[in-house]
CSV table of C-alpha atoms in Angstrom, one decimal:
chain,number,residue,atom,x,y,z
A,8,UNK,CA,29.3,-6.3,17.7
A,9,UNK,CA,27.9,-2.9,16.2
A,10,UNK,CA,24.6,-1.5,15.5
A,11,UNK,CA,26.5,-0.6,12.2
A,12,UNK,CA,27.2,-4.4,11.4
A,13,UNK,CA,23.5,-5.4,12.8
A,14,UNK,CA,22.1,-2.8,10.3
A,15,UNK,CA,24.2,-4.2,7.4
A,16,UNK,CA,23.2,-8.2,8.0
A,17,UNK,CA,19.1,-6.8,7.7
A,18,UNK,CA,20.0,-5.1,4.7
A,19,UNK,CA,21.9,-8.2,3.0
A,20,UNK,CA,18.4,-10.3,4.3
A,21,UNK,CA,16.3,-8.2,2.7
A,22,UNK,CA,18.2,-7.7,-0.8
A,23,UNK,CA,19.7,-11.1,-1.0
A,24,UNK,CA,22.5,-9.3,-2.5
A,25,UNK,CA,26.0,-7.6,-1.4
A,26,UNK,CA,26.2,-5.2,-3.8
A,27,UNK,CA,22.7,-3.8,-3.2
A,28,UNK,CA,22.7,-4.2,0.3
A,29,UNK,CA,25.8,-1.6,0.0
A,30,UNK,CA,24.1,0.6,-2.1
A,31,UNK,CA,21.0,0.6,0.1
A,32,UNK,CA,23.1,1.1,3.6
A,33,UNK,CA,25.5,4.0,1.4
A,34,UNK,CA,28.9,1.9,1.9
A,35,UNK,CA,31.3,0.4,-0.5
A,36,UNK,CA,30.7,-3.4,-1.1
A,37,UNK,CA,34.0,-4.2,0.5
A,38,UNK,CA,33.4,-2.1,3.5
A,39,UNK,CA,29.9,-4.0,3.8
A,40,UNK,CA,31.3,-7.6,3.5
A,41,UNK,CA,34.4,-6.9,5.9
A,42,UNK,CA,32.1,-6.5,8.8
A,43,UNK,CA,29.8,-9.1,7.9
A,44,UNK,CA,32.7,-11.4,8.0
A,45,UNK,CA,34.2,-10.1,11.2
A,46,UNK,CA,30.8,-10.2,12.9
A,47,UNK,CA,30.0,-14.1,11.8
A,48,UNK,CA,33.8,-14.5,12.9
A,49,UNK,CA,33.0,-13.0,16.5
A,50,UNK,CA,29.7,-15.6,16.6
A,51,UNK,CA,31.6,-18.2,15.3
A,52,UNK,CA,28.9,-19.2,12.8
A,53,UNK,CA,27.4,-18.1,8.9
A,54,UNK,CA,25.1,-15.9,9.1
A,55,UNK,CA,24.5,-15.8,5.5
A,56,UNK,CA,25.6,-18.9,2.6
A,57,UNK,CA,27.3,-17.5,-0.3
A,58,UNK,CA,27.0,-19.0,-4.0
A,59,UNK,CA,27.1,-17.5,-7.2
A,60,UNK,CA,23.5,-16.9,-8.4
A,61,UNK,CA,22.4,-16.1,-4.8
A,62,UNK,CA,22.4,-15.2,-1.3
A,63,UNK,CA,20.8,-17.4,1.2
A,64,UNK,CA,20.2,-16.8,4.9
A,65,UNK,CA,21.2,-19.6,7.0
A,66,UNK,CA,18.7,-20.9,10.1
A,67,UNK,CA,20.3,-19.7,12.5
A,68,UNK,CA,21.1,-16.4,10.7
A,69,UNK,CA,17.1,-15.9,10.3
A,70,UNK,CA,17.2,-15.7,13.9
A,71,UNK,CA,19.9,-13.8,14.4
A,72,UNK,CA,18.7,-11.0,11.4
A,73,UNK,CA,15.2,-10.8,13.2
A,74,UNK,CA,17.1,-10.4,17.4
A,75,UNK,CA,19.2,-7.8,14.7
A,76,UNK,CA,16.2,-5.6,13.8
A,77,UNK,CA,14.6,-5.7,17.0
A,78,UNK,CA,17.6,-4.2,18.4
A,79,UNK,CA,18.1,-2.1,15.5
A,80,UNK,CA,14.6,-0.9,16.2
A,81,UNK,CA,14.8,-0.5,20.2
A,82,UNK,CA,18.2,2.1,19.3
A,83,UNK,CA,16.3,4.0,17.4
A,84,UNK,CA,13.5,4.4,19.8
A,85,UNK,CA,15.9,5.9,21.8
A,86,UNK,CA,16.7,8.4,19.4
A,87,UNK,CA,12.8,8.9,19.1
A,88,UNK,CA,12.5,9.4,23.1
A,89,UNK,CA,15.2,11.9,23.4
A,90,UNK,CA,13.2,14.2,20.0
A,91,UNK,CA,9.8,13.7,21.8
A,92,UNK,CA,11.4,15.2,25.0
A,93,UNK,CA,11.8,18.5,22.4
A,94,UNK,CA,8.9,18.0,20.2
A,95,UNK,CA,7.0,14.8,19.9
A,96,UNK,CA,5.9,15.8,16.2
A,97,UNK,CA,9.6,16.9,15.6
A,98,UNK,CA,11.0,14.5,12.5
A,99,UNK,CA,9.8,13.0,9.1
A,100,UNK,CA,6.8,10.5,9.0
A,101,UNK,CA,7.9,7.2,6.8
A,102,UNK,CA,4.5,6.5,5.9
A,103,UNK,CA,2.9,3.2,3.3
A,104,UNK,CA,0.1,4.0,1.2
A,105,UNK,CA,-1.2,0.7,-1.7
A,106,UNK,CA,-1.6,2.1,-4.8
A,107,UNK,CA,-5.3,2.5,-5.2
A,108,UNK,CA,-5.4,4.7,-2.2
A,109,UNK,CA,-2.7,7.1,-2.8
A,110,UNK,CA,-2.8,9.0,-5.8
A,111,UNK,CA,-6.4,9.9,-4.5
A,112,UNK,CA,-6.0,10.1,-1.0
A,113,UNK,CA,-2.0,11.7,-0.9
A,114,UNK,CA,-2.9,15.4,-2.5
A,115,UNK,CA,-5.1,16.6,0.1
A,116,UNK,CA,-3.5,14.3,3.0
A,117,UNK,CA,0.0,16.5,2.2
A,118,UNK,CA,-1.7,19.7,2.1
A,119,UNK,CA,-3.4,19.1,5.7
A,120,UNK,CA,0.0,17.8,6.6
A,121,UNK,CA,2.1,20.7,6.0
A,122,UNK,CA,-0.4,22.8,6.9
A,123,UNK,CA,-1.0,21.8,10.5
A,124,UNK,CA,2.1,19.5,11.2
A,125,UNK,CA,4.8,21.2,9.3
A,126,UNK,CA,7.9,20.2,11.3
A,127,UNK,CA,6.6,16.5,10.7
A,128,UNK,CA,6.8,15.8,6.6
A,129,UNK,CA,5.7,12.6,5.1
A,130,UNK,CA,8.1,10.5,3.9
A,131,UNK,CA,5.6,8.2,1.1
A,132,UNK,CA,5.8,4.9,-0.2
A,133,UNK,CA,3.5,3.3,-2.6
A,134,UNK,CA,3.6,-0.4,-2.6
A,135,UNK,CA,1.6,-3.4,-2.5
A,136,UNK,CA,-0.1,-4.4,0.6
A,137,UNK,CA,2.0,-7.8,1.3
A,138,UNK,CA,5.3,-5.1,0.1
A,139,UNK,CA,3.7,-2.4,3.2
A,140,UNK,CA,3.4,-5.1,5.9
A,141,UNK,CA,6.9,-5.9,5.3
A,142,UNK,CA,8.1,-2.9,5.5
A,143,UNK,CA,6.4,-2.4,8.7
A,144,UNK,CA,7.9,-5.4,9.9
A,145,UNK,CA,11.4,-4.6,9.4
A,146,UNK,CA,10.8,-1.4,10.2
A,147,UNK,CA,11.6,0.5,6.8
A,148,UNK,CA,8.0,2.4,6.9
A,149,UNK,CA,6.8,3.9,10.1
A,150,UNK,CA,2.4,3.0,9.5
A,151,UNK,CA,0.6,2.5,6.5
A,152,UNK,CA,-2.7,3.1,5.1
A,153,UNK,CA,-4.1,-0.4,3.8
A,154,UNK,CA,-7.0,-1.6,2.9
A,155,UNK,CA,-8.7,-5.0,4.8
A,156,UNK,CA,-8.8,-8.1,4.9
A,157,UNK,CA,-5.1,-8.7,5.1
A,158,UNK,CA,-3.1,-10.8,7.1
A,159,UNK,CA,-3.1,-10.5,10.7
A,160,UNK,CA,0.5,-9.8,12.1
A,161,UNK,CA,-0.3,-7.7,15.2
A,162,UNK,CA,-0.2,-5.1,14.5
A,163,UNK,CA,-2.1,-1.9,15.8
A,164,UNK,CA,-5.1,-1.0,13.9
A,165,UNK,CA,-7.1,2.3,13.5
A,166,UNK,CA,-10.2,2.2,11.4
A,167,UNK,CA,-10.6,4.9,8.9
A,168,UNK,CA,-13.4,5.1,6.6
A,169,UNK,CA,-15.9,2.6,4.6
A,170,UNK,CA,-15.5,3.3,1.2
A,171,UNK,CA,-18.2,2.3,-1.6
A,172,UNK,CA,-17.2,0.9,-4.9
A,173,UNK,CA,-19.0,2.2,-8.3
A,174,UNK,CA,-19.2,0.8,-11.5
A,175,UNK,CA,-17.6,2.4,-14.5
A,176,UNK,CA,-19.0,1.9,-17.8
A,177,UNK,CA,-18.2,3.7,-21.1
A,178,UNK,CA,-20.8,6.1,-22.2
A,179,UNK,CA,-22.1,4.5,-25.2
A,180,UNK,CA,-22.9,1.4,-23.1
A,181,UNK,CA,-26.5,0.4,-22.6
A,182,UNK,CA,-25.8,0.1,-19.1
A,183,UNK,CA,-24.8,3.9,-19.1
A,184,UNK,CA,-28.2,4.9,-19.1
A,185,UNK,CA,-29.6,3.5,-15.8
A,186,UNK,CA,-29.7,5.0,-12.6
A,187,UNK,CA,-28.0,2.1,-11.0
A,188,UNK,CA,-26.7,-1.3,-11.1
A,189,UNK,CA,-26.4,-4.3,-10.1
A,190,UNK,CA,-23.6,-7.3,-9.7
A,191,UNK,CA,-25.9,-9.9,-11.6
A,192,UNK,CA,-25.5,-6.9,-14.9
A,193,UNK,CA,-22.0,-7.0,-14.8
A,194,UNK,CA,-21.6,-11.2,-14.8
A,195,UNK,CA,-22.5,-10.1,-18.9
A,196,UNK,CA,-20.2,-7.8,-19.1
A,197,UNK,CA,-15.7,-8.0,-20.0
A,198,UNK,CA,-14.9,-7.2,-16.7
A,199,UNK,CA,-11.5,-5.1,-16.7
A,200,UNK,CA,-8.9,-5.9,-13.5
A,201,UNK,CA,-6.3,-4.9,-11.8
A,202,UNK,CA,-3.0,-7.4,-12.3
A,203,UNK,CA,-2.4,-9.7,-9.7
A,204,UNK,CA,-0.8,-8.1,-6.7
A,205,UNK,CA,-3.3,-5.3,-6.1
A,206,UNK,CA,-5.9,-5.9,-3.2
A,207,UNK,CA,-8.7,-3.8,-5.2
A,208,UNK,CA,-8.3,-6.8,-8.1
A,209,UNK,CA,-9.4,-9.3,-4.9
A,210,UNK,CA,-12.2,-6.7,-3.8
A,211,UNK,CA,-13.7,-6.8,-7.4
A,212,UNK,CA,-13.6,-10.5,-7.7
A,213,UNK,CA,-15.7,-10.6,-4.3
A,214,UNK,CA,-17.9,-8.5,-6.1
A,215,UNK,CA,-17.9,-10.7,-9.1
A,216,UNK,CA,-16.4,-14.3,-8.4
A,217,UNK,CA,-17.5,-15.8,-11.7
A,218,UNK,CA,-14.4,-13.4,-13.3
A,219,UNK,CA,-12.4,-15.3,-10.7
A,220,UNK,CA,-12.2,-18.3,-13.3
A,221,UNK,CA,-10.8,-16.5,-16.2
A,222,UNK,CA,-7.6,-15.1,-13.9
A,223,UNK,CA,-5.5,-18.1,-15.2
A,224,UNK,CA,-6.6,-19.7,-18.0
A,225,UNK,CA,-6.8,-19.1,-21.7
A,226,UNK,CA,-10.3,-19.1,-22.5
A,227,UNK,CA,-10.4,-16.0,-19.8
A,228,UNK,CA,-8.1,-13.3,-22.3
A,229,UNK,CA,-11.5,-13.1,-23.7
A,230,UNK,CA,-13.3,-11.9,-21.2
A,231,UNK,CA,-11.2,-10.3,-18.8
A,232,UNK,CA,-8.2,-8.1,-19.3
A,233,UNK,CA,-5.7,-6.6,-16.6
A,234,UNK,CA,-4.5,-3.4,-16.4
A,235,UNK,CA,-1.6,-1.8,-14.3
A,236,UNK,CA,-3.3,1.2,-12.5
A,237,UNK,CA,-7.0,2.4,-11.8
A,238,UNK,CA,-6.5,5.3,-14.1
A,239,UNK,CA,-5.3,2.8,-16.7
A,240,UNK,CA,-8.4,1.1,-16.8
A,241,UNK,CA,-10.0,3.7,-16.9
A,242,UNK,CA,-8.7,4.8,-20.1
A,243,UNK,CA,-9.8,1.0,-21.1
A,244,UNK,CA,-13.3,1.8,-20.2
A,245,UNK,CA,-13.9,4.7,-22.1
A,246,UNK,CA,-12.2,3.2,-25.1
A,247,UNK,CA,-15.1,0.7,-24.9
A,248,UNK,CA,-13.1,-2.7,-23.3
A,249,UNK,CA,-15.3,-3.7,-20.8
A,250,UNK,CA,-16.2,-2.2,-17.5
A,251,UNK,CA,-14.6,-2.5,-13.7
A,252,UNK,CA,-15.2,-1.3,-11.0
A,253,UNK,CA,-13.6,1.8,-9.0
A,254,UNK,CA,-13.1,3.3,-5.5
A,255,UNK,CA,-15.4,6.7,-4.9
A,256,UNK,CA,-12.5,8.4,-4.0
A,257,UNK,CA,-11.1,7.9,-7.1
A,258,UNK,CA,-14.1,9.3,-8.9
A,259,UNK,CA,-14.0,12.9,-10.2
A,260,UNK,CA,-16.5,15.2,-9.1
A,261,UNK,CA,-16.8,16.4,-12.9
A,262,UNK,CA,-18.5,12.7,-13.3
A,263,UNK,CA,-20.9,12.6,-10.7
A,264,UNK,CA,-22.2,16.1,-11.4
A,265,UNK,CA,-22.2,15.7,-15.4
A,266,UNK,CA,-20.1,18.8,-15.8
A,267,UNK,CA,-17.7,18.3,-18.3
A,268,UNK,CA,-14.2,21.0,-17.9
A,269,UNK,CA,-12.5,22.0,-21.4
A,270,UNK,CA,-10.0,19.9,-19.7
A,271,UNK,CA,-11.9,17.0,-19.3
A,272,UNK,CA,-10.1,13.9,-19.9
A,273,UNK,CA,-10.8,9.6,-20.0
A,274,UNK,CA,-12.0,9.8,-16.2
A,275,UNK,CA,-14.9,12.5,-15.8
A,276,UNK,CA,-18.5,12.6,-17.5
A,277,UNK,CA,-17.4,13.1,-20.9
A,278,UNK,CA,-16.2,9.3,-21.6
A,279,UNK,CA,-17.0,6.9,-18.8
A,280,UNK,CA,-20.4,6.6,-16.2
A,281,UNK,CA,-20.2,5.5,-12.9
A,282,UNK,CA,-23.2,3.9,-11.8
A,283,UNK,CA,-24.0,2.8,-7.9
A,284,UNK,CA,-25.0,-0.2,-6.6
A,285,UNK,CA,-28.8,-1.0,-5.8
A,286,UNK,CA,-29.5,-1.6,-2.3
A,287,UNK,CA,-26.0,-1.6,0.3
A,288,UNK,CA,-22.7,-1.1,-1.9
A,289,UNK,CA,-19.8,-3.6,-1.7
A,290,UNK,CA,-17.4,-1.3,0.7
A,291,UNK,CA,-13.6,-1.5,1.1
A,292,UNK,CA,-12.7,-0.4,4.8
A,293,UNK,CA,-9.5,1.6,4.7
A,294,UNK,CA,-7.2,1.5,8.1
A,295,UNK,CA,-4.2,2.9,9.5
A,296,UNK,CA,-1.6,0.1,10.5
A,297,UNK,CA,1.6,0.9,12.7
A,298,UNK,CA,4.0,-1.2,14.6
A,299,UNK,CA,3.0,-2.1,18.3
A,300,UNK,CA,5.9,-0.9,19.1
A,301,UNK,CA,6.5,2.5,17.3
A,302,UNK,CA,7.3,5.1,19.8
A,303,UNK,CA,5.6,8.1,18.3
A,304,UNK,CA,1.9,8.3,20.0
A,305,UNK,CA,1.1,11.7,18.6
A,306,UNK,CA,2.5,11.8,15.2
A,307,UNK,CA,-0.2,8.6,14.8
A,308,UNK,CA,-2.6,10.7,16.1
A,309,UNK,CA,-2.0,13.7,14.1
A,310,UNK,CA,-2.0,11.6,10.9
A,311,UNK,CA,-5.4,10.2,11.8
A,312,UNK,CA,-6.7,13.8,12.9
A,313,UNK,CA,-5.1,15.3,9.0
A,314,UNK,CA,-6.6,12.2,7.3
A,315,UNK,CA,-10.2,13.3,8.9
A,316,UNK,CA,-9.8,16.8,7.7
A,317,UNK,CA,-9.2,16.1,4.2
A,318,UNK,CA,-12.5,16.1,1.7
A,319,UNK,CA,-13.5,12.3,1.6
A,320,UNK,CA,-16.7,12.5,-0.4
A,321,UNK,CA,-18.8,9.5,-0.8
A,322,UNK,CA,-17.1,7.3,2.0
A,323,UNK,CA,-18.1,6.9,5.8
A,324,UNK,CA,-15.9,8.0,8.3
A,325,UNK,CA,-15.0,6.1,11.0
A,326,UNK,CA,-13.8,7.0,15.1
C-alpha cells in the first residue's frame, strides 16, 4: 500500500469517474486503475463498484477512502512540519472564498497579502458554501471565508466582521427617494434573488420570507426572478426589475457619496440607490473556517491579521 494509490482512491470518490480522477491526479487512466486494482487485490475487497453510467463507492470502501485521507492528510503535515522548521509562512495558502464575498473582499485581501506575506501566495477558490466545507473536508482547500449559519462540522472558527445588508433600488423608483427603508416596503416590491445554491439568496429570504413562496412555483416567475451573480442583479435593478438586496462591501463608494465617475457603470449612483435599513440592519457575520487539524498556526493568523488591514467600510470588525 502507497500514499500514491491512497491519493488516487480519494480522487476516484470524489469524481465518481476514472478518467477524471486521472486527469485530476496528472496520470494516464491506465496507470490510475492498475493501482486501484492491485490495492483492492492487497485488501482483498472492492473498494469501488464499476458499471457503465457510474462509479459507486462500496461501504466498506467509504471507510476505507475517509482512513485514506486522513492519512493522506497526516503525510503531508509532515511535509508542513519540516517547512515550518525553515519558515512557518514558507508555501502557498489554498484558500475558499463563496462568491458574494470574493470579488469584493479578494482585491485588497491579495494586495495586503503580497505585501506583508509574500513568500505565502493565496491559492483562491470560489465556490459555494456546501462546495467550501467539502473541500475543507477532504482537504483540497486549506480555510475558507464563509458566511454563517452553516452546518456545523467542527471545525475551527474565527469571527470576522458583521456585515449590514442595503437595499438596492433603481433610481426612478419611488422608494429611491427616501432616506431609508424598511422590510415591510419591500414585501410590495419584485424582489430579485440569487439562484439557489448561494447562502446570500437564504439571507435575503430571512429578510423577506414571504419571497420564500414564490422560489418553486409558477405563480412566483412573476414576482421574483433569479440571477447568477450580485453584479448581475444589479444590472437587473437598474434596468427597473425589481429590487434585492446587497452586501455593503459590495457597494461602491461612488453610490453612497452620489459622485458619479465618467466611468460610472449599472452599480454606482448614476442607476441604482441603496437605501439602509431603519432601526438595527439585518447583518451577515463573515468567518474564517479551517481544519482542526491544519498544521499552519501562523499562516491562519497572518490571514486574519491581512483581512483586518484591508479597507472594510460599513461592516463591524470583529477580535
Amino acid at each position: 500500500m502507497t500514499l500514491t494509490e491512497l491519493k488516487y482512491i480519494v480522487a476516484v470518490a470524489r469524481e465518481r469517474h476514472f478518467g477524471k480522477a486521472a486527469e485530476a491526479c496528472f496520470v494516464s487512466q491506465p496507470t490510475l486503475s492498475v493501482a486501484i486494482k492491485k490495492l483492492e487485490e492487497e485488501l482483498e475487497l472492492k473498494i469501488f463498484e464499476r458499471n457503465a453510467s457510474e462509479i459507486a463507492v462500496t461501504p466498506l470502501g467509504e471507510e476505507i477512502v475517509r482512513q485514506a485521507q486522513t492519512v493522506l492528510e497526516q503525510a503531508a503535515a509532515i511535509k508542513e512540519i519540516a517547512k515550518r522548521g525553515k519558515d512557518p509562512l514558507a508555501g502557498p495558502l489554498r484558500l475558499g472564498v463563496i462568491y458574494t464575498i470574493g470579488p469584493y473582499l479578494l482585491p485588497n485581501l491579495v494586495r495586503q497579502v503580497i505585501e506583508r506575506t509574500p513568500q505565502m501566495p493565496l491559492m483562491l477558490q470560489e465556490n459555494f458554501t456546501t462546495k467550501l466545507l467539502e473541500q475543507l473536508r477532504l482537504g483540497e482547500i486549506d480555510c475558507a471565508i464563509l458566511a454563517e449559519p452553516f452546518p456545523d462540522t467542527n471545525l475551527a472558527l474565527a469571527p470576522l466582521y458583521d456585515e449590514p445588508f442595503l437595499a438596492a433600488v433603481p433610481v426612478n423608483h419611488p422608494l429611491a427617494k427616501a432616506d431609508s427603508i424598511t422590510s415591510e416596503e419591500l414585501k410590495r416590491e419584485t424582489m430579485l434573488l440569487l439562484g439557489t445554491g448561494h447562502c446570500f439568496r437564504d439571507h435575503v429570504l430571512e429578510v423577506c420570507p414571504e419571497f420564500a413562496r414564490f422560489s418553486n412555483d409558477a405563480e412566483g416567475i412573476r414576482k421574483s426572478f433569479e440571477g447568477s451573480s450580485l453584479e448581475t442583479i444589479k444590472h437587473m435593478v437598474a434596468a427597473g426589475m425589481g429590487v434585492t438586496l446587497v452586501p455593503r462591501l459590495s457597494v461602491p463608494s461612488s453610490a453612497l457619496d452620489g459622485s458619479a465617475p465618467e466611468d460610472a457603470d449599472f452599480g454606482d449612483s448614476s442607476f441604482v440607490r441603496y437605501l439602509p435599513f431603519q432601526g438595527d440592519p439585518p447583518t451577515r457575520r463573515v468567518v474564517l473556517a479551517w481544519r482542526r487539524s491544519f498544521t499552519r498556526y501562523e499562516a491562519i493568523a497572518e490571514l486574519r491579521n491581512a483581512i483586518y488591514a484591508c479597507e472594510l467600510p460599513g461592516v463591524k470588525r470583529l477580535s
